[in-house]
Protein backbone atom coordinates (compact mmCIF):
# COMPACT_ATOMS: atom_id res chain seq x y z
CA UNK A 1 0.00 0.00 0.00
CA UNK A 2 1.36 3.40 -0.94
CA UNK A 3 1.07 6.11 1.69
CA UNK A 4 3.40 8.97 2.64
CA UNK A 5 6.17 8.39 5.20
CA UNK A 6 4.45 9.11 8.47
CA UNK A 7 4.84 8.09 12.10
CA UNK A 8 2.34 5.56 13.45
CA UNK A 9 2.37 5.45 17.25
CA UNK A 10 0.82 2.40 18.91
CA UNK A 11 0.29 2.27 22.67
CA UNK A 12 -1.54 -0.21 24.84
CA UNK A 13 -1.52 -2.70 27.67
CA UNK A 14 0.75 -5.76 27.94
CA UNK A 15 -0.21 -8.53 25.50
CA UNK A 16 -2.93 -6.40 23.96
CA UNK A 17 -1.81 -7.37 20.48
CA UNK A 18 -0.21 -4.01 19.80
CA UNK A 19 3.07 -5.57 18.61
CA UNK A 20 1.18 -7.84 16.22
CA UNK A 21 -0.67 -4.84 14.81
CA UNK A 22 2.57 -2.82 14.60
CA UNK A 23 4.38 -5.64 12.75
CA UNK A 24 1.47 -6.21 10.36
CA UNK A 25 1.15 -2.50 9.57
CA UNK A 26 4.90 -2.12 9.03
CA UNK A 27 4.93 -5.10 6.64
CA UNK A 28 1.87 -3.84 4.73
CA UNK A 29 3.14 -0.25 4.41
CA UNK A 30 6.86 -1.01 3.95
CA UNK A 31 7.66 0.91 7.15
CA UNK A 32 10.25 0.22 9.84
CA UNK A 33 8.95 -1.45 13.01
CA UNK A 34 10.34 -0.66 16.44
CA UNK A 35 9.26 -2.51 19.60
CA UNK A 36 10.15 -0.13 22.44
CA UNK A 37 9.09 -2.72 25.05
CA UNK A 38 12.03 -4.82 23.84
CA UNK A 39 14.32 -1.84 24.53
CA UNK A 40 13.09 -1.53 28.16
CA UNK A 41 13.38 -5.29 28.56
CA UNK A 42 16.95 -5.34 27.19
CA UNK A 43 18.02 -2.55 29.57
CA UNK A 44 16.51 -4.61 32.41
CA UNK A 45 18.35 -7.75 31.31
CA UNK A 46 21.58 -5.74 31.23
CA UNK A 47 20.92 -4.51 34.79
CA UNK A 48 20.23 -8.06 35.97
CA UNK A 49 23.33 -9.48 34.29
CA UNK A 50 25.58 -6.75 35.66
CA UNK A 51 24.59 -6.94 39.32
CA UNK A 52 22.59 -3.69 39.19
CA UNK A 53 19.48 -5.62 40.25
CA UNK A 54 20.01 -8.04 43.13
CA UNK A 55 18.25 -11.35 43.73
CA UNK A 56 15.53 -9.60 45.75
CA UNK A 57 14.73 -7.44 42.73
CA UNK A 58 16.21 -4.29 44.28
CA UNK A 59 17.77 -1.80 41.88
CA UNK A 60 21.02 0.07 42.61
CA UNK A 61 19.96 3.30 40.89
CA UNK A 62 23.33 5.07 41.13
CA UNK A 63 25.11 2.15 39.52
CA UNK A 64 22.37 1.88 36.90
CA UNK A 65 22.75 5.54 35.93
CA UNK A 66 26.51 5.18 35.73
CA UNK A 67 26.37 2.06 33.51
CA UNK A 68 23.64 3.24 31.08
CA UNK A 69 26.03 4.75 28.50
CA UNK A 70 27.62 1.29 28.16
CA UNK A 71 24.39 -0.12 26.72
CA UNK A 72 24.26 -0.43 22.95
CA UNK A 73 20.90 -1.45 21.45
CA UNK A 74 20.26 -2.45 17.87
CA UNK A 75 17.63 -4.36 15.91
CA UNK A 76 18.37 -7.12 13.43
CA UNK A 77 16.11 -8.93 11.01
CA UNK A 78 16.12 -12.69 11.70
CA UNK A 79 13.80 -14.81 9.52
CA UNK A 80 11.56 -11.78 8.95
CA UNK A 81 11.39 -11.05 12.68
CA UNK A 82 12.91 -8.07 14.47
CA UNK A 83 15.37 -9.27 17.11
CA UNK A 84 16.93 -6.93 19.64
CA UNK A 85 20.70 -6.96 20.09
CA UNK A 86 22.14 -5.98 23.47
CA UNK A 87 25.79 -5.00 23.01
CA UNK A 88 25.83 -7.10 19.86
CA UNK A 89 24.19 -10.20 21.38
CA UNK A 90 20.74 -11.43 20.27
CA UNK A 91 18.66 -11.46 23.48
CA UNK A 92 15.20 -11.68 21.90
CA UNK A 93 14.23 -14.85 23.80
CA UNK A 94 15.89 -14.01 27.13
CA UNK A 95 14.03 -10.71 27.50
CA UNK A 96 10.61 -12.44 27.28
CA UNK A 97 10.89 -14.53 30.50
CA UNK A 98 8.40 -13.89 33.31
CA UNK A 99 11.22 -12.71 35.60
CA UNK A 100 12.44 -10.07 33.14
CA UNK A 101 8.84 -9.04 32.37
CA UNK A 102 8.23 -8.33 36.05
CA UNK A 103 11.54 -6.55 36.63
CA UNK A 104 11.02 -4.41 33.51
CA UNK A 105 7.97 -2.77 35.10
CA UNK A 106 10.25 -1.49 37.87
CA UNK A 107 13.11 -0.44 35.62
CA UNK A 108 10.81 1.38 33.20
CA UNK A 109 9.63 3.63 36.05
CA UNK A 110 13.09 5.19 36.42
CA UNK A 111 13.15 8.66 34.81
CA UNK A 112 16.83 8.40 33.74
CA UNK A 113 16.12 5.10 31.93
CA UNK A 114 13.14 6.65 30.14
CA UNK A 115 15.16 9.72 29.14
CA UNK A 116 17.92 7.50 27.74
CA UNK A 117 15.51 5.34 25.70
CA UNK A 118 13.19 8.14 24.52
CA UNK A 119 16.23 9.94 23.02
CA UNK A 120 17.18 6.73 21.18
CA UNK A 121 13.60 6.21 19.96
CA UNK A 122 13.36 9.77 18.58
CA UNK A 123 16.66 9.31 16.77
CA UNK A 124 15.47 6.01 15.23
CA UNK A 125 12.20 7.63 14.09
CA UNK A 126 13.54 10.92 12.80
CA UNK A 127 13.18 9.97 9.11
CA UNK A 128 9.58 8.78 9.65
CA UNK A 129 8.12 5.81 7.74
CA UNK A 130 7.97 4.01 11.06
CA UNK A 131 5.55 2.11 13.27
CA UNK A 132 6.60 2.25 16.92
CA UNK A 133 4.82 0.51 19.76
CA UNK A 134 4.99 0.96 23.53
CA UNK A 135 3.25 2.84 26.33
CA UNK A 136 4.22 6.48 25.79
CA UNK A 137 4.80 6.70 22.05
CA UNK A 138 1.79 8.93 21.26
CA UNK A 139 2.03 10.88 24.51
CA UNK A 140 5.78 11.48 24.96
CA UNK A 141 8.05 10.07 22.25
CA UNK A 142 6.12 11.35 19.21
CA UNK A 143 3.26 13.59 20.39
CA UNK A 144 2.98 14.89 16.79
CA UNK A 145 2.64 11.44 15.20
CA UNK A 146 0.23 11.57 12.26
CA UNK A 147 -1.62 8.45 13.43
CA UNK A 148 -1.98 7.15 17.00
CA UNK A 149 -3.61 3.91 18.09
CA UNK A 150 -4.52 2.81 21.60
CA UNK A 151 -4.88 -0.98 21.54
CA UNK A 152 -6.78 -2.87 24.19
CA UNK A 153 -8.42 -6.25 24.97
CA UNK A 154 -9.91 -7.80 28.11
CA UNK A 155 -7.35 -8.96 30.75
CA UNK A 156 -8.50 -12.59 30.34
CA UNK A 157 -7.97 -12.55 26.58
CA UNK A 158 -4.55 -10.94 27.05
CA UNK A 159 -3.48 -13.42 29.75
CA UNK A 160 -4.48 -16.34 27.54
CA UNK A 161 -2.38 -14.93 24.70
CA UNK A 162 0.70 -14.47 26.88
CA UNK A 163 0.22 -17.93 28.40
CA UNK A 164 0.05 -19.57 24.94
CA UNK A 165 3.07 -17.54 23.83
CA UNK A 166 5.18 -18.74 26.79
CA UNK A 167 4.06 -22.33 26.36
CA UNK A 168 4.83 -22.29 22.64
CA UNK A 169 8.37 -21.20 23.54
CA UNK A 170 8.67 -24.11 25.94
CA UNK A 171 8.74 -21.79 28.99
CA UNK A 172 7.18 -22.66 32.34
CA UNK A 173 3.83 -20.91 32.86
CA UNK A 174 0.45 -21.29 34.52
CA UNK A 175 -2.57 -19.24 33.50
CA UNK A 176 -3.37 -17.79 36.94
CA UNK A 177 0.12 -16.46 37.56
CA UNK A 178 0.25 -15.03 34.06
CA UNK A 179 -3.09 -13.23 34.66
CA UNK A 180 -2.00 -11.92 38.06
CA UNK A 181 1.34 -10.75 36.77
CA UNK A 182 -0.40 -9.01 33.86
CA UNK A 183 -2.87 -7.21 36.17
CA UNK A 184 0.02 -6.11 38.36
CA UNK A 185 1.87 -4.77 35.31
CA UNK A 186 -1.26 -2.94 34.10
CA UNK A 187 -1.39 -1.24 37.49
CA UNK A 188 2.28 -0.29 37.42
CA UNK A 189 2.10 0.92 33.79
CA UNK A 190 -0.95 3.13 34.36
CA UNK A 191 -0.14 4.53 37.81
CA UNK A 192 3.58 5.26 37.61
CA UNK A 193 4.63 8.90 37.90
CA UNK A 194 6.81 9.12 34.80
CA UNK A 195 5.07 8.68 31.47
CA UNK A 196 2.21 6.40 32.56
CA UNK A 197 0.24 4.57 29.90
CA UNK A 198 -2.55 6.94 28.83
CA UNK A 199 -4.85 7.23 25.88
CA UNK A 200 -4.26 10.65 24.31
CA UNK A 201 -7.32 12.54 23.03
CA UNK A 202 -6.26 12.10 19.42
CA UNK A 203 -5.64 8.33 19.66
CA UNK A 204 -7.93 5.84 17.92
CA UNK A 205 -9.03 3.00 20.22
CA UNK A 206 -8.94 -0.56 18.88
CA UNK A 207 -10.43 -3.20 21.20
CA UNK A 208 -9.39 -6.49 19.62
CA UNK A 209 -10.92 -8.89 22.20
CA UNK A 210 -13.14 -10.28 19.45
CA UNK A 211 -11.13 -9.45 16.36
CA UNK A 212 -8.92 -11.74 14.32
CA UNK A 213 -5.45 -10.56 13.37
CA UNK A 214 -6.65 -9.82 9.81
CA UNK A 215 -9.72 -7.92 11.02
CA UNK A 216 -7.55 -5.81 13.31
CA UNK A 217 -5.20 -4.93 10.44
CA UNK A 218 -8.09 -4.06 8.10
CA UNK A 219 -9.65 -1.81 10.71
CA UNK A 220 -6.35 -0.03 11.39
CA UNK A 221 -5.73 0.52 7.66
CA UNK A 222 -9.21 1.98 7.31
CA UNK A 223 -8.51 4.41 10.17
CA UNK A 224 -5.12 5.36 8.70
CA UNK A 225 -6.70 6.21 5.34
CA UNK A 226 -9.39 8.29 7.05
CA UNK A 227 -6.81 10.12 9.17
CA UNK A 228 -4.64 10.87 6.12
CA UNK A 229 -7.67 12.20 4.22
CA UNK A 230 -8.53 14.48 7.14
CA UNK A 231 -4.95 15.72 7.36
CA UNK A 232 -5.01 16.41 3.61
CA UNK A 233 -8.32 18.29 3.85
CA UNK A 234 -6.97 20.36 6.72
CA UNK A 235 -3.96 21.34 4.59
CA UNK A 236 -6.06 22.46 1.57
O1 LIG B 1 5.29 -4.07 25.63
P1 LIG B 1 6.04 -4.96 26.61
O2 LIG B 1 5.15 -5.83 27.46
O3 LIG B 1 7.13 -5.73 25.95
O4 LIG B 1 6.75 -3.92 27.63
C1 LIG B 1 7.61 -4.37 28.65
C2 LIG B 1 7.60 -3.38 29.80
O5 LIG B 1 8.20 -2.14 29.41
C3 LIG B 1 6.24 -3.04 30.40
O6 LIG B 1 6.31 -3.15 31.81
C4 LIG B 1 6.02 -1.59 30.05
C5 LIG B 1 7.37 -1.05 29.74
N1 LIG B 1 7.36 -0.10 28.61
C6 LIG B 1 7.31 1.23 28.90
O7 LIG B 1 7.26 1.61 30.07
N2 LIG B 1 7.33 2.13 27.88
C7 LIG B 1 7.37 1.74 26.61
N3 LIG B 1 7.41 2.65 25.63
C8 LIG B 1 7.39 0.36 26.31
C9 LIG B 1 7.36 -0.55 27.34
Tab-separated table of C-alpha atoms and ligand atoms in Angstrom:
chain	number	residue	atom	x	y	z
A	1	UNK	CA	0.000	0.000	0.000
A	2	UNK	CA	1.360	3.395	-0.945
A	3	UNK	CA	1.071	6.107	1.690
A	4	UNK	CA	3.405	8.971	2.642
A	5	UNK	CA	6.171	8.389	5.197
A	6	UNK	CA	4.449	9.112	8.471
A	7	UNK	CA	4.836	8.087	12.102
A	8	UNK	CA	2.344	5.560	13.451
A	9	UNK	CA	2.368	5.447	17.252
A	10	UNK	CA	0.816	2.396	18.913
A	11	UNK	CA	0.294	2.274	22.666
A	12	UNK	CA	-1.544	-0.208	24.836
A	13	UNK	CA	-1.520	-2.701	27.673
A	14	UNK	CA	0.751	-5.760	27.939
A	15	UNK	CA	-0.208	-8.529	25.501
A	16	UNK	CA	-2.926	-6.397	23.957
A	17	UNK	CA	-1.814	-7.373	20.476
A	18	UNK	CA	-0.214	-4.011	19.797
A	19	UNK	CA	3.068	-5.568	18.609
A	20	UNK	CA	1.180	-7.844	16.223
A	21	UNK	CA	-0.668	-4.844	14.811
A	22	UNK	CA	2.565	-2.824	14.604
A	23	UNK	CA	4.376	-5.636	12.750
A	24	UNK	CA	1.468	-6.206	10.365
A	25	UNK	CA	1.155	-2.501	9.569
A	26	UNK	CA	4.903	-2.117	9.029
A	27	UNK	CA	4.933	-5.096	6.636
A	28	UNK	CA	1.870	-3.844	4.731
A	29	UNK	CA	3.143	-0.254	4.409
A	30	UNK	CA	6.860	-1.007	3.955
A	31	UNK	CA	7.658	0.913	7.150
A	32	UNK	CA	10.253	0.223	9.845
A	33	UNK	CA	8.953	-1.453	13.009
A	34	UNK	CA	10.338	-0.663	16.444
A	35	UNK	CA	9.260	-2.509	19.601
A	36	UNK	CA	10.154	-0.131	22.438
A	37	UNK	CA	9.093	-2.717	25.054
A	38	UNK	CA	12.032	-4.820	23.842
A	39	UNK	CA	14.318	-1.835	24.530
A	40	UNK	CA	13.088	-1.525	28.159
A	41	UNK	CA	13.382	-5.293	28.559
A	42	UNK	CA	16.948	-5.343	27.187
A	43	UNK	CA	18.023	-2.554	29.565
A	44	UNK	CA	16.512	-4.611	32.408
A	45	UNK	CA	18.350	-7.749	31.307
A	46	UNK	CA	21.582	-5.743	31.225
A	47	UNK	CA	20.925	-4.510	34.785
A	48	UNK	CA	20.226	-8.062	35.970
A	49	UNK	CA	23.332	-9.478	34.292
A	50	UNK	CA	25.577	-6.746	35.663
A	51	UNK	CA	24.585	-6.943	39.315
A	52	UNK	CA	22.593	-3.689	39.188
A	53	UNK	CA	19.477	-5.621	40.247
A	54	UNK	CA	20.010	-8.042	43.128
A	55	UNK	CA	18.246	-11.352	43.730
A	56	UNK	CA	15.527	-9.601	45.755
A	57	UNK	CA	14.729	-7.438	42.727
A	58	UNK	CA	16.207	-4.292	44.283
A	59	UNK	CA	17.771	-1.803	41.882
A	60	UNK	CA	21.017	0.071	42.613
A	61	UNK	CA	19.958	3.301	40.892
A	62	UNK	CA	23.327	5.071	41.130
A	63	UNK	CA	25.113	2.147	39.518
A	64	UNK	CA	22.373	1.880	36.899
A	65	UNK	CA	22.754	5.539	35.933
A	66	UNK	CA	26.513	5.176	35.730
A	67	UNK	CA	26.372	2.056	33.512
A	68	UNK	CA	23.640	3.241	31.077
A	69	UNK	CA	26.032	4.746	28.499
A	70	UNK	CA	27.622	1.287	28.160
A	71	UNK	CA	24.387	-0.116	26.715
A	72	UNK	CA	24.257	-0.430	22.948
A	73	UNK	CA	20.901	-1.452	21.454
A	74	UNK	CA	20.257	-2.452	17.871
A	75	UNK	CA	17.630	-4.361	15.908
A	76	UNK	CA	18.374	-7.121	13.428
A	77	UNK	CA	16.105	-8.929	11.006
A	78	UNK	CA	16.125	-12.688	11.700
A	79	UNK	CA	13.801	-14.805	9.521
A	80	UNK	CA	11.555	-11.784	8.953
A	81	UNK	CA	11.390	-11.051	12.681
A	82	UNK	CA	12.907	-8.075	14.470
A	83	UNK	CA	15.368	-9.269	17.113
A	84	UNK	CA	16.932	-6.931	19.641
A	85	UNK	CA	20.696	-6.963	20.091
A	86	UNK	CA	22.139	-5.980	23.471
A	87	UNK	CA	25.786	-4.998	23.011
A	88	UNK	CA	25.827	-7.102	19.863
A	89	UNK	CA	24.189	-10.204	21.383
A	90	UNK	CA	20.743	-11.425	20.266
A	91	UNK	CA	18.657	-11.463	23.481
A	92	UNK	CA	15.202	-11.676	21.895
A	93	UNK	CA	14.233	-14.855	23.801
A	94	UNK	CA	15.891	-14.008	27.130
A	95	UNK	CA	14.029	-10.713	27.496
A	96	UNK	CA	10.607	-12.441	27.285
A	97	UNK	CA	10.889	-14.533	30.498
A	98	UNK	CA	8.400	-13.892	33.308
A	99	UNK	CA	11.220	-12.714	35.599
A	100	UNK	CA	12.444	-10.069	33.138
A	101	UNK	CA	8.837	-9.036	32.368
A	102	UNK	CA	8.232	-8.327	36.047
A	103	UNK	CA	11.540	-6.547	36.626
A	104	UNK	CA	11.017	-4.408	33.513
A	105	UNK	CA	7.975	-2.773	35.105
A	106	UNK	CA	10.247	-1.495	37.872
A	107	UNK	CA	13.111	-0.438	35.617
A	108	UNK	CA	10.806	1.379	33.200
A	109	UNK	CA	9.634	3.628	36.048
A	110	UNK	CA	13.087	5.187	36.422
A	111	UNK	CA	13.150	8.661	34.815
A	112	UNK	CA	16.830	8.399	33.741
A	113	UNK	CA	16.120	5.104	31.932
A	114	UNK	CA	13.137	6.655	30.138
A	115	UNK	CA	15.156	9.719	29.143
A	116	UNK	CA	17.919	7.495	27.744
A	117	UNK	CA	15.510	5.338	25.702
A	118	UNK	CA	13.193	8.141	24.524
A	119	UNK	CA	16.232	9.937	23.024
A	120	UNK	CA	17.184	6.726	21.176
A	121	UNK	CA	13.603	6.215	19.955
A	122	UNK	CA	13.357	9.772	18.583
A	123	UNK	CA	16.663	9.307	16.771
A	124	UNK	CA	15.472	6.015	15.227
A	125	UNK	CA	12.195	7.629	14.086
A	126	UNK	CA	13.542	10.925	12.803
A	127	UNK	CA	13.185	9.970	9.108
A	128	UNK	CA	9.577	8.781	9.645
A	129	UNK	CA	8.125	5.812	7.740
A	130	UNK	CA	7.970	4.008	11.062
A	131	UNK	CA	5.550	2.109	13.273
A	132	UNK	CA	6.605	2.253	16.922
A	133	UNK	CA	4.817	0.505	19.763
A	134	UNK	CA	4.988	0.959	23.535
A	135	UNK	CA	3.251	2.838	26.327
A	136	UNK	CA	4.222	6.476	25.789
A	137	UNK	CA	4.795	6.701	22.046
A	138	UNK	CA	1.792	8.929	21.261
A	139	UNK	CA	2.034	10.880	24.514
A	140	UNK	CA	5.776	11.479	24.960
A	141	UNK	CA	8.052	10.069	22.248
A	142	UNK	CA	6.119	11.353	19.210
A	143	UNK	CA	3.257	13.594	20.393
A	144	UNK	CA	2.975	14.887	16.786
A	145	UNK	CA	2.643	11.437	15.196
A	146	UNK	CA	0.231	11.568	12.261
A	147	UNK	CA	-1.617	8.446	13.433
A	148	UNK	CA	-1.981	7.153	17.001
A	149	UNK	CA	-3.613	3.915	18.089
A	150	UNK	CA	-4.522	2.809	21.598
A	151	UNK	CA	-4.879	-0.977	21.540
A	152	UNK	CA	-6.776	-2.872	24.187
A	153	UNK	CA	-8.419	-6.245	24.971
A	154	UNK	CA	-9.908	-7.797	28.107
A	155	UNK	CA	-7.353	-8.963	30.753
A	156	UNK	CA	-8.499	-12.590	30.337
A	157	UNK	CA	-7.970	-12.547	26.580
A	158	UNK	CA	-4.549	-10.940	27.049
A	159	UNK	CA	-3.483	-13.424	29.750
A	160	UNK	CA	-4.481	-16.338	27.542
A	161	UNK	CA	-2.381	-14.929	24.697
A	162	UNK	CA	0.701	-14.465	26.885
A	163	UNK	CA	0.218	-17.929	28.403
A	164	UNK	CA	0.050	-19.566	24.944
A	165	UNK	CA	3.069	-17.545	23.832
A	166	UNK	CA	5.177	-18.739	26.792
A	167	UNK	CA	4.064	-22.334	26.356
A	168	UNK	CA	4.833	-22.292	22.639
A	169	UNK	CA	8.365	-21.199	23.538
A	170	UNK	CA	8.667	-24.113	25.944
A	171	UNK	CA	8.743	-21.794	28.986
A	172	UNK	CA	7.175	-22.659	32.344
A	173	UNK	CA	3.832	-20.905	32.857
A	174	UNK	CA	0.447	-21.287	34.524
A	175	UNK	CA	-2.570	-19.245	33.496
A	176	UNK	CA	-3.374	-17.786	36.939
A	177	UNK	CA	0.124	-16.463	37.564
A	178	UNK	CA	0.250	-15.031	34.058
A	179	UNK	CA	-3.087	-13.231	34.656
A	180	UNK	CA	-1.997	-11.916	38.065
A	181	UNK	CA	1.344	-10.754	36.766
A	182	UNK	CA	-0.402	-9.008	33.863
A	183	UNK	CA	-2.870	-7.210	36.167
A	184	UNK	CA	0.019	-6.107	38.358
A	185	UNK	CA	1.874	-4.768	35.308
A	186	UNK	CA	-1.263	-2.940	34.101
A	187	UNK	CA	-1.391	-1.242	37.489
A	188	UNK	CA	2.276	-0.291	37.416
A	189	UNK	CA	2.104	0.916	33.792
A	190	UNK	CA	-0.948	3.132	34.358
A	191	UNK	CA	-0.137	4.526	37.806
A	192	UNK	CA	3.580	5.256	37.607
A	193	UNK	CA	4.628	8.901	37.904
A	194	UNK	CA	6.812	9.120	34.804
A	195	UNK	CA	5.067	8.681	31.471
A	196	UNK	CA	2.209	6.397	32.558
A	197	UNK	CA	0.242	4.568	29.898
A	198	UNK	CA	-2.554	6.941	28.830
A	199	UNK	CA	-4.854	7.235	25.879
A	200	UNK	CA	-4.264	10.647	24.309
A	201	UNK	CA	-7.317	12.536	23.027
A	202	UNK	CA	-6.257	12.099	19.417
A	203	UNK	CA	-5.641	8.325	19.655
A	204	UNK	CA	-7.930	5.842	17.919
A	205	UNK	CA	-9.026	2.996	20.222
A	206	UNK	CA	-8.939	-0.557	18.880
A	207	UNK	CA	-10.431	-3.204	21.196
A	208	UNK	CA	-9.395	-6.487	19.620
A	209	UNK	CA	-10.919	-8.888	22.201
A	210	UNK	CA	-13.137	-10.276	19.451
A	211	UNK	CA	-11.135	-9.451	16.356
A	212	UNK	CA	-8.925	-11.737	14.320
A	213	UNK	CA	-5.446	-10.564	13.369
A	214	UNK	CA	-6.648	-9.825	9.814
A	215	UNK	CA	-9.719	-7.917	11.017
A	216	UNK	CA	-7.545	-5.806	13.315
A	217	UNK	CA	-5.203	-4.933	10.443
A	218	UNK	CA	-8.090	-4.064	8.096
A	219	UNK	CA	-9.649	-1.811	10.710
A	220	UNK	CA	-6.348	-0.032	11.395
A	221	UNK	CA	-5.727	0.518	7.662
A	222	UNK	CA	-9.213	1.981	7.305
A	223	UNK	CA	-8.513	4.406	10.171
A	224	UNK	CA	-5.121	5.361	8.696
A	225	UNK	CA	-6.703	6.207	5.345
A	226	UNK	CA	-9.392	8.287	7.054
A	227	UNK	CA	-6.813	10.124	9.167
A	228	UNK	CA	-4.641	10.873	6.124
A	229	UNK	CA	-7.670	12.199	4.224
A	230	UNK	CA	-8.531	14.484	7.143
A	231	UNK	CA	-4.952	15.718	7.359
A	232	UNK	CA	-5.006	16.415	3.608
A	233	UNK	CA	-8.317	18.292	3.848
A	234	UNK	CA	-6.974	20.360	6.717
A	235	UNK	CA	-3.963	21.343	4.594
A	236	UNK	CA	-6.060	22.456	1.565
B	1	LIG	O1	5.289	-4.066	25.629
B	1	LIG	P1	6.040	-4.957	26.609
B	1	LIG	O2	5.152	-5.827	27.464
B	1	LIG	O3	7.134	-5.733	25.949
B	1	LIG	O4	6.749	-3.920	27.632
B	1	LIG	C1	7.607	-4.366	28.649
B	1	LIG	C2	7.596	-3.377	29.798
B	1	LIG	O5	8.199	-2.143	29.409
B	1	LIG	C3	6.241	-3.036	30.397
B	1	LIG	O6	6.309	-3.151	31.806
B	1	LIG	C4	6.020	-1.589	30.052
B	1	LIG	C5	7.371	-1.049	29.745
B	1	LIG	N1	7.358	-0.102	28.613
B	1	LIG	C6	7.309	1.233	28.902
B	1	LIG	O7	7.263	1.610	30.071
B	1	LIG	N2	7.328	2.135	27.881
B	1	LIG	C7	7.375	1.736	26.614
B	1	LIG	N3	7.408	2.648	25.632
B	1	LIG	C8	7.394	0.355	26.309
B	1	LIG	C9	7.363	-0.550	27.338
